CSV table of C-alpha atoms in Angstrom, one decimal:
chain,number,residue,atom,x,y,z
A,60,MET,CA,36.1,-46.3,51.2
A,61,ALA,CA,37.3,-42.8,50.6
A,62,VAL,CA,37.2,-39.6,52.6
A,63,ASN,CA,36.9,-36.6,50.3
A,64,ALA,CA,37.4,-32.9,51.1
A,65,MET,CA,34.5,-30.7,50.0
A,66,LYS,CA,35.2,-27.1,49.5
A,67,ALA,CA,32.9,-24.3,50.7
A,68,THR,CA,32.4,-23.2,47.1
A,69,GLU,CA,30.9,-26.7,46.3
A,70,VAL,CA,28.6,-26.5,49.3
A,71,THR,CA,27.5,-23.1,48.1
A,72,LYS,CA,26.7,-24.4,44.7
A,73,ARG,CA,24.4,-27.0,46.3
A,74,VAL,CA,22.7,-24.3,48.3
A,75,PHE,CA,22.2,-22.1,45.2
A,76,ASN,CA,20.9,-25.1,43.1
A,77,LYS,CA,18.7,-26.4,45.9
A,78,GLU,CA,20.5,-29.8,45.8
A,79,GLU,CA,20.4,-32.4,48.5
A,80,LEU,CA,23.1,-33.0,51.1
A,81,PHE,CA,23.1,-34.8,54.4
A,82,ILE,CA,25.1,-32.8,57.0
A,83,LEU,CA,26.6,-34.6,59.9
A,84,ASP,CA,27.6,-31.7,62.1
A,85,VAL,CA,29.9,-32.9,64.9
A,86,ARG,CA,30.3,-29.6,66.8
A,87,ASN,CA,28.9,-29.4,70.3
A,88,THR,CA,25.1,-29.0,70.4
A,89,GLU,CA,25.2,-25.4,71.6
A,90,ASP,CA,27.3,-24.2,68.7
A,91,TYR,CA,25.2,-26.2,66.3
A,92,GLN,CA,22.0,-24.7,67.5
A,93,ASP,CA,23.4,-21.2,67.4
A,94,TRP,CA,24.6,-21.4,63.7
A,95,LYS,CA,24.8,-24.0,61.0
A,96,ILE,CA,25.0,-24.5,57.2
A,97,GLU,CA,21.6,-23.7,55.8
A,98,GLY,CA,20.3,-25.2,52.6
A,99,GLU,CA,16.7,-25.7,51.5
A,100,ASN,CA,17.1,-29.4,50.7
A,101,PHE,CA,19.8,-30.2,53.3
A,102,GLU,CA,19.1,-32.7,56.1
A,103,TYR,CA,21.0,-32.6,59.4
A,104,LEU,CA,22.2,-34.7,62.2
A,105,ASN,CA,24.1,-33.2,65.1
A,106,ILE,CA,26.3,-35.6,67.1
A,107,PRO,CA,29.3,-34.0,68.9
A,108,TYR,CA,32.6,-35.6,67.8
A,109,PHE,CA,33.5,-36.4,71.4
A,110,GLU,CA,30.6,-38.8,71.5
A,111,LEU,CA,32.1,-40.7,68.6
A,112,LEU,CA,35.6,-41.2,69.9
A,113,ASP,CA,34.9,-44.9,70.7
A,114,GLY,CA,33.4,-45.5,67.3
A,115,VAL,CA,30.6,-44.6,64.9
A,116,GLU,CA,28.7,-47.9,65.0
A,117,GLY,CA,25.9,-46.2,67.0
A,118,ILE,CA,25.0,-43.7,64.2
A,119,LEU,CA,25.5,-45.8,61.1
A,120,ASP,CA,21.8,-46.5,60.8
A,121,LYS,CA,21.0,-42.8,61.0
A,122,LEU,CA,23.1,-41.9,57.9
A,123,PRO,CA,21.5,-42.2,54.4
A,124,THR,CA,23.0,-44.4,51.7
A,125,ASP,CA,21.3,-42.6,48.8
A,126,LYS,CA,22.6,-39.1,49.6
A,127,ASP,CA,26.0,-37.4,49.9
A,128,VAL,CA,27.1,-37.1,53.5
A,129,LEU,CA,29.2,-34.1,54.6
A,130,VAL,CA,30.8,-34.1,58.0
A,131,VAL,CA,31.2,-30.6,59.4
A,132,CYS,CA,33.0,-29.2,62.5
A,133,ALA,CA,34.5,-25.9,63.6
A,134,LYS,CA,37.9,-26.1,61.9
A,135,GLU,CA,38.0,-29.5,60.1
A,136,GLY,CA,40.2,-31.6,62.5
A,137,SER,CA,37.3,-33.4,64.2
A,138,SER,CA,35.3,-33.8,61.0
A,139,ILE,CA,38.3,-35.6,59.3
A,140,PHE,CA,38.5,-37.8,62.4
A,141,VAL,CA,34.9,-38.7,62.2
A,142,ALA,CA,34.9,-39.0,58.4
A,143,GLU,CA,37.8,-41.5,58.7
A,144,GLU,CA,35.9,-43.6,61.2
A,145,LEU,CA,32.9,-43.7,58.9
A,146,SER,CA,35.1,-44.6,56.0
A,147,GLU,CA,36.6,-47.5,57.9
A,148,ALA,CA,33.0,-48.6,58.6
A,149,GLY,CA,32.5,-48.8,54.8
A,150,LEU,CA,30.9,-45.4,54.0
A,151,THR,CA,32.0,-42.9,51.4
A,152,VAL,CA,31.7,-39.5,53.0
A,153,SER,CA,33.2,-36.0,52.7
A,154,TYR,CA,34.3,-33.4,55.2
A,155,LEU,CA,34.0,-29.7,54.9
A,156,GLU,CA,37.5,-28.3,54.1
A,157,GLY,CA,38.4,-25.7,56.7
A,158,GLY,CA,35.2,-26.3,58.6
A,159,MET,CA,32.8,-23.6,59.7
A,160,LYS,CA,35.7,-21.2,59.7
A,161,ALA,CA,36.0,-21.6,56.0
A,162,TRP,CA,32.2,-21.5,55.6
A,163,SER,CA,32.0,-18.2,57.4
A,164,GLU,CA,34.7,-16.7,55.2
A,165,HIS,CA,33.6,-18.0,51.8
A,166,LEU,CA,32.4,-15.3,49.3
A,167,GLU,CA,30.6,-16.3,46.1
A,168,PRO,CA,30.5,-13.5,43.4
A,169,VAL,CA,27.2,-13.4,41.6
A,170,LYS,CA,26.5,-11.0,38.7
A,171,ILE,CA,23.5,-8.9,39.4
A,172,GLY,CA,23.3,-7.1,36.0
A,173,ASP,CA,24.7,-4.7,33.5
A,174,LEU,CA,24.8,-0.9,33.7
A,175,LYS,CA,23.1,1.3,31.1
A,176,ASN,CA,26.3,2.7,29.5
A,177,GLY,CA,28.4,-0.4,29.9
A,178,GLY,CA,29.7,-1.8,33.2
A,179,GLU,CA,28.4,-4.4,35.6
A,180,VAL,CA,27.2,-4.9,39.2
A,181,TYR,CA,28.4,-7.9,41.2
A,182,GLN,CA,27.2,-9.1,44.5
A,183,PHE,CA,29.5,-11.1,46.8
A,184,VAL,CA,27.4,-13.5,48.8
A,185,ARG,CA,29.0,-14.5,52.1
A,186,ILE,CA,26.8,-17.5,52.3
A,187,GLY,CA,27.7,-18.7,55.8
A,188,LYS,CA,27.2,-15.5,57.5
A,189,GLY,CA,24.6,-13.8,55.4
A,190,CYS,CA,26.7,-10.7,54.5
A,191,LEU,CA,26.4,-9.1,51.0
A,192,SER,CA,29.1,-6.9,49.5
A,193,TYR,CA,29.0,-5.2,46.1
A,194,MET,CA,31.3,-4.2,43.3
A,195,ILE,CA,30.4,-1.8,40.6
A,196,ILE,CA,32.6,-1.9,37.6
A,197,SER,CA,32.6,0.6,34.7
A,198,ASN,CA,35.2,1.4,32.1
A,199,GLY,CA,38.3,0.2,34.0
A,200,GLU,CA,37.3,1.5,37.4
A,201,ALA,CA,35.6,-0.2,40.3
A,202,ALA,CA,33.8,0.8,43.5
A,203,ILE,CA,33.3,-1.6,46.4
A,204,ILE,CA,30.5,-1.3,48.9
A,205,ASP,CA,30.4,-3.0,52.3
A,206,ALA,CA,33.5,-5.1,51.8
A,207,THR,CA,34.3,-8.0,54.2
A,208,ARG,CA,37.7,-8.5,55.8
A,209,MET,CA,38.6,-11.1,53.2
A,210,THR,CA,40.0,-8.3,51.0
A,211,ASP,CA,42.0,-10.4,48.5
A,212,ILE,CA,38.8,-11.7,47.0
A,213,PHE,CA,37.8,-8.2,46.0
A,214,THR,CA,41.2,-7.0,44.8
A,215,ASP,CA,41.7,-10.2,42.8
A,216,PHE,CA,38.3,-10.0,41.3
A,217,ALA,CA,38.9,-6.4,40.2
A,218,ASP,CA,42.2,-7.4,38.8
A,219,SER,CA,40.6,-10.2,36.8
A,220,LYS,CA,38.2,-7.7,35.3
A,221,GLY,CA,41.0,-5.3,34.5
A,222,ALA,CA,39.5,-2.6,36.8
A,223,LYS,CA,41.2,-0.3,39.2
A,224,ILE,CA,39.5,0.2,42.6
A,225,THR,CA,38.9,3.9,43.0
A,226,HIS,CA,36.2,4.2,45.7
A,227,VAL,CA,35.4,2.1,48.7
A,228,PHE,CA,32.3,2.7,50.7
A,229,ASP,CA,30.7,1.4,53.9
A,230,THR,CA,27.0,2.2,54.1
A,231,HIS,CA,27.4,2.4,57.9
A,232,LEU,CA,29.6,1.3,60.8
A,233,HIS,CA,29.1,-2.4,60.9
A,234,ALA,CA,28.4,-4.3,64.1
A,235,ASP,CA,28.3,-7.9,62.8
A,236,HIS,CA,31.4,-8.2,60.7
A,237,ILE,CA,34.8,-6.5,60.4
A,238,SER,CA,34.9,-4.2,57.4
A,239,GLY,CA,37.6,-4.7,54.8
A,240,GLY,CA,37.0,-1.2,53.4
A,241,ARG,CA,39.8,0.7,55.0
A,242,LYS,CA,42.3,-2.1,54.2
A,243,ILE,CA,41.3,-2.2,50.5
A,244,ALA,CA,41.5,1.6,50.2
A,245,GLU,CA,45.0,1.6,51.7
A,246,LYS,CA,46.2,-1.1,49.4
A,247,THR,CA,44.8,0.4,46.3
A,248,ASN,CA,45.0,4.1,47.0
A,249,ALA,CA,41.2,4.4,46.6
A,250,MET,CA,39.1,6.8,48.6
A,251,TYR,CA,37.4,5.4,51.6
A,252,TRP,CA,34.0,6.8,52.4
A,253,LEU,CA,32.1,6.6,55.7
A,254,PRO,CA,29.0,8.4,56.9
A,255,PRO,CA,30.4,11.0,59.3
A,256,MET,CA,27.6,10.5,61.8
A,257,ASP,CA,28.8,6.9,62.3
A,258,ALA,CA,32.4,7.9,62.3
A,259,THR,CA,32.6,10.3,65.3
A,260,GLU,CA,34.9,7.9,67.1
A,261,VAL,CA,37.1,6.5,64.3
A,262,THR,CA,40.8,6.8,64.6
A,263,PHE,CA,41.7,7.1,60.9
A,264,LYS,CA,41.0,9.5,58.0
A,265,TYR,CA,38.1,9.0,55.7
A,266,GLU,CA,36.0,10.9,53.2
A,267,PRO,CA,32.7,12.0,54.6
A,268,LEU,CA,29.8,10.3,52.9
A,269,GLU,CA,26.8,12.5,53.0
A,270,GLY,CA,23.4,12.5,51.5
A,271,GLY,CA,23.5,14.2,48.1
A,272,ASN,CA,27.0,13.1,47.3
A,273,VAL,CA,27.3,11.8,43.7
A,274,ILE,CA,30.4,9.8,42.8
A,275,LYS,CA,31.3,8.8,39.3
A,276,ILE,CA,32.8,5.4,38.5
A,277,GLY,CA,34.5,5.1,35.1
A,278,ASN,CA,34.0,7.7,32.5
A,279,THR,CA,30.6,6.5,31.5
A,280,ALA,CA,29.0,8.5,34.3
A,281,ILE,CA,27.8,5.8,36.6
A,282,GLY,CA,26.3,7.9,39.4
A,283,ILE,CA,26.3,6.6,42.9
A,284,HIS,CA,23.8,8.8,44.7
A,285,ALA,CA,24.1,8.7,48.5
A,286,LEU,CA,20.8,8.9,50.3
A,287,TYR,CA,20.9,9.5,54.0
A,288,THR,CA,18.7,6.9,55.7
A,289,PRO,CA,19.3,6.7,59.4
A,290,GLY,CA,17.8,4.1,61.7
A,291,HIS,CA,20.0,1.0,61.9
A,292,THR,CA,22.8,3.4,62.8
A,293,ILE,CA,22.5,7.2,63.0
A,294,GLY,CA,24.7,7.5,59.9
A,295,SER,CA,23.2,4.7,57.7
A,296,THR,CA,23.4,5.7,54.1
A,297,SER,CA,21.8,4.0,51.0
A,298,PHE,CA,23.0,4.3,47.4
A,299,VAL,CA,21.1,4.6,44.2
A,300,VAL,CA,23.3,3.2,41.4
A,301,ASP,CA,22.6,4.0,37.8
A,302,GLU,CA,19.0,4.9,38.6
A,303,LYS,CA,18.4,1.2,38.8
A,304,TYR,CA,19.7,-0.3,42.0
A,305,LEU,CA,19.0,0.7,45.6
A,306,LEU,CA,21.8,-0.5,47.9
A,307,SER,CA,19.9,-0.4,51.1
A,308,GLY,CA,22.7,-1.3,53.6
A,309,ASP,CA,21.2,-2.6,56.9
A,310,ILE,CA,18.0,-0.5,56.7
A,311,LEU,CA,15.9,-2.7,54.4
A,312,PHE,CA,16.3,-6.4,53.7
A,313,ILE,CA,14.2,-8.6,51.5
A,314,ASP,CA,12.1,-10.2,54.2
A,315,SER,CA,12.9,-8.1,57.2
A,316,ILE,CA,14.1,-4.6,58.3
A,317,GLY,CA,17.1,-3.3,60.1
A,318,ARG,CA,17.3,-3.4,63.9
A,319,PRO,CA,18.0,-0.1,65.6
A,320,ASP,CA,19.6,-1.3,68.8
A,321,LEU,CA,23.2,-2.4,68.0
A,322,ALA,CA,24.7,0.9,68.9
A,323,GLY,CA,22.7,0.9,72.1
A,324,LEU,CA,20.1,3.5,71.1
A,325,ALA,CA,17.1,1.6,70.0
A,326,GLU,CA,14.5,4.0,71.4
A,327,ASP,CA,16.2,7.1,69.9
A,328,TRP,CA,16.5,5.7,66.4
A,329,VAL,CA,13.1,4.1,66.0
A,330,GLY,CA,11.7,7.4,64.6
A,331,ASP,CA,14.6,7.7,62.1
A,332,LEU,CA,14.2,4.1,61.0
A,333,ARG,CA,10.5,4.7,60.4
A,334,GLU,CA,11.1,7.9,58.5
A,335,SER,CA,13.7,6.2,56.3
A,336,LEU,CA,11.5,3.2,55.5
A,337,TYR,CA,8.1,4.9,55.3
A,338,LYS,CA,9.0,8.3,53.8
A,339,ARG,CA,12.4,8.4,52.1
A,340,TYR,CA,12.1,5.0,50.4
A,341,ARG,CA,8.5,5.8,49.4
A,342,GLU,CA,9.7,8.7,47.4
A,343,LEU,CA,11.9,6.5,45.2
A,344,SER,CA,11.0,4.6,42.1
A,345,GLU,CA,9.3,1.3,42.8
A,346,ASP,CA,11.3,-0.2,39.9
A,347,LEU,CA,14.6,0.1,41.8
A,348,VAL,CA,16.1,-3.3,42.6
A,349,VAL,CA,16.8,-3.4,46.4
A,350,LEU,CA,20.3,-4.9,47.1
A,351,PRO,CA,20.7,-5.2,50.9
A,352,ALA,CA,23.9,-5.7,52.9
A,353,HIS,CA,22.5,-9.0,54.4
A,354,PHE,CA,20.1,-11.9,54.1
A,355,MET,CA,18.8,-13.7,57.1
A,356,ILE,CA,17.2,-16.8,55.7
A,357,ILE,CA,18.0,-19.0,52.8
A,358,GLU,CA,14.6,-18.4,51.3
A,359,GLU,CA,15.7,-14.8,50.5
A,360,LEU,CA,18.1,-16.1,47.8
A,361,ASN,CA,16.9,-15.9,44.2
A,362,GLU,CA,17.3,-18.8,41.7
A,363,ASP,CA,20.8,-17.8,40.8
A,364,GLY,CA,22.0,-17.3,44.4
A,365,SER,CA,21.7,-13.5,44.3
A,366,VAL,CA,19.7,-11.5,46.9
A,367,GLY,CA,17.7,-8.7,45.5
A,368,LYS,CA,14.1,-7.7,44.7
A,369,LYS,CA,12.2,-4.7,43.3
A,370,LEU,CA,11.3,-2.0,45.8
A,371,GLY,CA,7.7,-2.2,44.7
A,372,ASP,CA,7.5,-5.9,45.6
A,373,LEU,CA,9.0,-5.2,49.0
A,374,PHE,CA,6.4,-2.5,49.7
A,375,ALA,CA,3.8,-5.2,49.0
A,376,GLU,CA,5.4,-8.2,50.7
A,377,ASN,CA,7.8,-7.1,53.4
A,378,HIS,CA,6.0,-7.1,56.7
A,379,GLY,CA,8.3,-4.4,58.2
A,380,LEU,CA,7.1,-2.0,55.5
A,381,ASN,CA,3.5,-2.6,56.2
A,382,ILE,CA,2.9,-1.6,59.8
A,383,LYS,CA,0.5,1.3,59.8
A,384,ASN,CA,0.5,1.9,63.5
A,385,GLU,CA,3.6,3.7,64.8
A,386,GLU,CA,3.4,2.2,68.3
A,387,GLU,CA,3.2,-1.3,66.8
A,388,PHE,CA,6.3,-0.5,64.7
A,389,ARG,CA,8.1,0.8,67.8
A,390,ARG,CA,7.3,-2.4,69.6
A,391,LEU,CA,8.5,-4.6,66.7
A,392,VAL,CA,11.9,-3.0,66.5
A,393,THR,CA,12.6,-2.5,70.2
A,394,GLU,CA,11.0,-5.5,72.0
A,395,ASN,CA,11.7,-9.2,71.7
A,396,LEU,CA,14.7,-8.6,69.5
A,397,PRO,CA,16.8,-11.6,68.4
A,398,PRO,CA,20.2,-12.0,70.3
A,399,GLN,CA,22.8,-9.5,69.2
A,400,PRO,CA,25.6,-10.6,66.9
A,401,ASN,CA,28.6,-12.3,68.5
A,402,ALA,CA,31.2,-9.8,69.9
A,403,TYR,CA,29.3,-6.9,68.3
A,404,GLN,CA,30.8,-4.3,70.5
A,405,GLU,CA,34.4,-5.4,69.8
A,406,ILE,CA,33.5,-5.6,66.1
A,407,ARG,CA,32.3,-1.9,66.2
A,408,LYS,CA,35.5,-0.9,68.0
A,409,THR,CA,37.6,-2.7,65.4
A,410,ASN,CA,35.7,-1.0,62.6
A,411,MET,CA,36.4,2.4,64.4
A,412,GLY,CA,40.2,1.5,64.5
A,413,LYS,CA,40.2,1.6,68.3
A,414,ILE,CA,41.3,-2.0,68.6
A,415,THR,CA,43.4,-4.2,66.2
A,416,PRO,CA,42.8,-7.9,66.9
A,417,ASP,CA,44.9,-10.4,65.0
A,418,GLU,CA,43.4,-12.4,62.2
A,419,GLU,CA,42.5,-15.4,64.4
A,420,GLU,CA,40.8,-13.2,66.9
A,421,GLN,CA,38.9,-11.4,64.1
A,422,ARG,CA,37.8,-14.8,62.9
A,423,GLU,CA,36.5,-15.8,66.3
A,424,MET,CA,34.7,-12.5,66.7
A,425,GLU,CA,32.8,-13.0,63.5
A,426,ILE,CA,31.6,-16.6,64.4
A,427,GLY,CA,27.8,-17.0,63.9
A,428,PRO,CA,25.1,-15.4,61.9
A,429,ASN,CA,24.8,-11.7,61.3
A,430,ARG,CA,21.5,-11.0,63.2
A,431,CYS,CA,21.1,-7.4,62.0
A,432,ALA,CA,17.4,-7.7,61.2
A,433,VAL,CA,14.0,-7.8,62.8
A,434,ARG,CA,11.1,-9.6,61.2
B,670,MET,CA,42.4,-27.2,93.7
B,671,GLU,CA,44.3,-30.5,94.2
B,672,ALA,CA,44.5,-32.5,91.0
B,673,THR,CA,45.5,-36.2,90.9
B,674,LYS,CA,47.0,-35.8,87.5
B,675,LEU,CA,47.9,-32.9,85.1
B,676,LEU,CA,47.3,-33.3,81.3
B,677,ASP,CA,49.2,-30.8,79.2
B,678,ALA,CA,47.3,-30.6,75.9
B,679,LYS,CA,48.5,-27.1,74.9
B,680,GLY,CA,49.2,-26.7,71.2
B,681,PHE,CA,46.8,-29.5,70.1
B,682,ALA,CA,43.9,-28.8,67.8
B,683,CYS,CA,40.5,-30.4,67.9
B,684,PRO,CA,39.8,-33.3,68.4
B,685,MET,CA,43.1,-34.1,70.2
B,686,PRO,CA,42.5,-32.2,73.5
B,687,ILE,CA,39.4,-34.3,74.1
B,688,VAL,CA,40.9,-37.5,72.8
B,689,ARG,CA,43.7,-37.1,75.4
B,690,THR,CA,41.5,-36.0,78.2
B,691,LYS,CA,39.3,-39.0,77.7
B,692,LYS,CA,42.3,-41.3,77.7
B,693,ALA,CA,43.7,-39.7,80.9
B,694,MET,CA,40.3,-39.9,82.6
B,695,ASN,CA,40.2,-43.7,81.9
B,696,GLU,CA,43.3,-44.1,84.1
B,697,LEU,CA,41.7,-42.3,87.1
B,698,GLU,CA,39.4,-43.6,89.8
B,699,SER,CA,36.0,-42.0,90.2
B,700,GLY,CA,36.2,-39.0,92.5
B,701,GLN,CA,39.7,-38.2,91.4
B,702,VAL,CA,40.4,-34.9,89.6
B,703,LEU,CA,42.2,-34.4,86.3
B,704,GLU,CA,43.6,-31.0,85.5
B,705,VAL,CA,43.8,-30.2,81.8
B,706,HIS,CA,45.5,-27.3,80.0
B,707,THR,CA,44.6,-26.4,76.4
B,708,THR,CA,45.1,-23.6,74.0
B,709,ASP,CA,42.6,-24.5,71.3
B,710,LYS,CA,39.7,-22.0,71.7
B,711,GLY,CA,37.1,-24.6,70.6
B,712,SER,CA,38.2,-26.9,73.4
B,713,LYS,CA,36.6,-24.5,76.0
B,714,ASN,CA,33.0,-25.3,75.0
B,715,ASP,CA,33.8,-28.8,73.9
B,716,ILE,CA,35.5,-30.0,77.1
B,717,THR,CA,32.7,-28.4,79.1
B,718,ALA,CA,30.1,-30.3,77.0
B,719,TRP,CA,32.0,-33.5,77.0
B,720,THR,CA,32.4,-33.5,80.7
B,721,LYS,CA,28.7,-33.2,81.1
B,722,SER,CA,27.8,-35.9,78.6
B,723,GLY,CA,30.4,-38.2,80.1
B,724,GLY,CA,28.9,-38.0,83.5
B,725,HIS,CA,31.9,-36.1,85.0
B,726,GLU,CA,31.9,-32.9,86.9
B,727,LEU,CA,33.7,-29.7,85.9
B,728,VAL,CA,34.8,-28.5,89.3
B,729,LYS,CA,36.6,-25.4,88.1
B,730,GLN,CA,37.6,-23.6,84.9
B,731,GLU,CA,40.0,-20.7,84.4
B,732,ASP,CA,41.6,-18.8,81.5
B,733,GLU,CA,45.1,-17.6,82.0
B,734,ASN,CA,47.2,-15.9,79.3
B,735,GLY,CA,45.6,-17.8,76.5
B,736,VAL,CA,45.7,-21.1,78.3
B,737,TYR,CA,42.4,-22.8,79.2
B,738,LYS,CA,42.5,-24.7,82.5
B,739,PHE,CA,40.0,-27.3,83.5
B,740,TRP,CA,39.6,-29.4,86.7
B,741,ILE,CA,37.4,-32.4,86.0
B,742,LYS,CA,36.2,-34.8,88.7
B,743,LYS,CA,35.7,-38.3,87.4
B,744,GLY,CA,32.1,-39.5,87.7
B,745,GLU,CA,30.8,-43.0,88.9
């Protein structure tokens, strides 16, 4: 029987299409419980590989025969080992190529829509970690928002569209993942924009992104209107693109809202967060499509794998936008918060340019889900 | 910490550090201590978890210049 390698992009398709898959995750139980591959119709079994060194006979009756079985581990070595044992026992199974490391780094581009005067908006879904980046393309020029550190994917994509990257933005100083914004800007000679309020400690040059800035992409006048919306960080900035899309950064998600504590100032920023969500966003058109910088749960994905919903729908459905009592709101966003993202302080320092970990260290720092939201 | 045996598993990727640790442990008597050196980051949690599930005792663990060191006392 054969052992096949399954790529992260194939697993992503199964998530998007809500297909079935049986995942045998052979990492240790703690790592598995912290973070795993999420799919609506996926089934799971977690048995650490070190319990299968003497053979897999004990688990054969726990594996289905009518479903594809994918063996998953941290980097792939142990999953190949277990997959081969299963193969010798007569099963046909696959292993995840590159393991959870590859899963964490995989980006799937999804088209969100067309712009009024020509041009397109793409969302890059980092399915394993729940991060969302954006590319706006118009008339041979491209802007990137909230890029991940896997920068080749963005530059290659722009090349394939025949677009030159002219502007790179970060909506805020990220705490859950390492930004690729500065690297892309250096490589392409694009302008790199950061909100100055978040950039007081950065060690490099940037363009100050401030509320009221309007930046044009292409010559068809695609406006990117910056909207100052503090709360997740003091500098957090949203964008209205083409009067149709609201890129909400880590302030507003589909089924949750941003948490104000990752820079250590939860109590101070609660008021800003409320002001941004309950006043500034209320002044915007309800027809704007909200495109956030993260998703937290797989149910937030649309049919095509994209993440986005009309602002009006979120006002009706998102619990975090419907808390009348200010004190109750304060409690929601400051008490009983989920654990903080892995290595979030080191990630912030990396994004400030204060430390420069090598690629392997950056990879380790980003392990796990993003955890930027409160529900 | 006095170890009965030293296992150098530096440079090996998962699952080899544990495969070798397990093999080395089989050659020890219960109560004896195996010292293991690894460099694979994942081995830190995995050896800890394996030790527990195998009924052994992790007596000591240290990190030194990118090398993870474990002292594992063989169980009954």
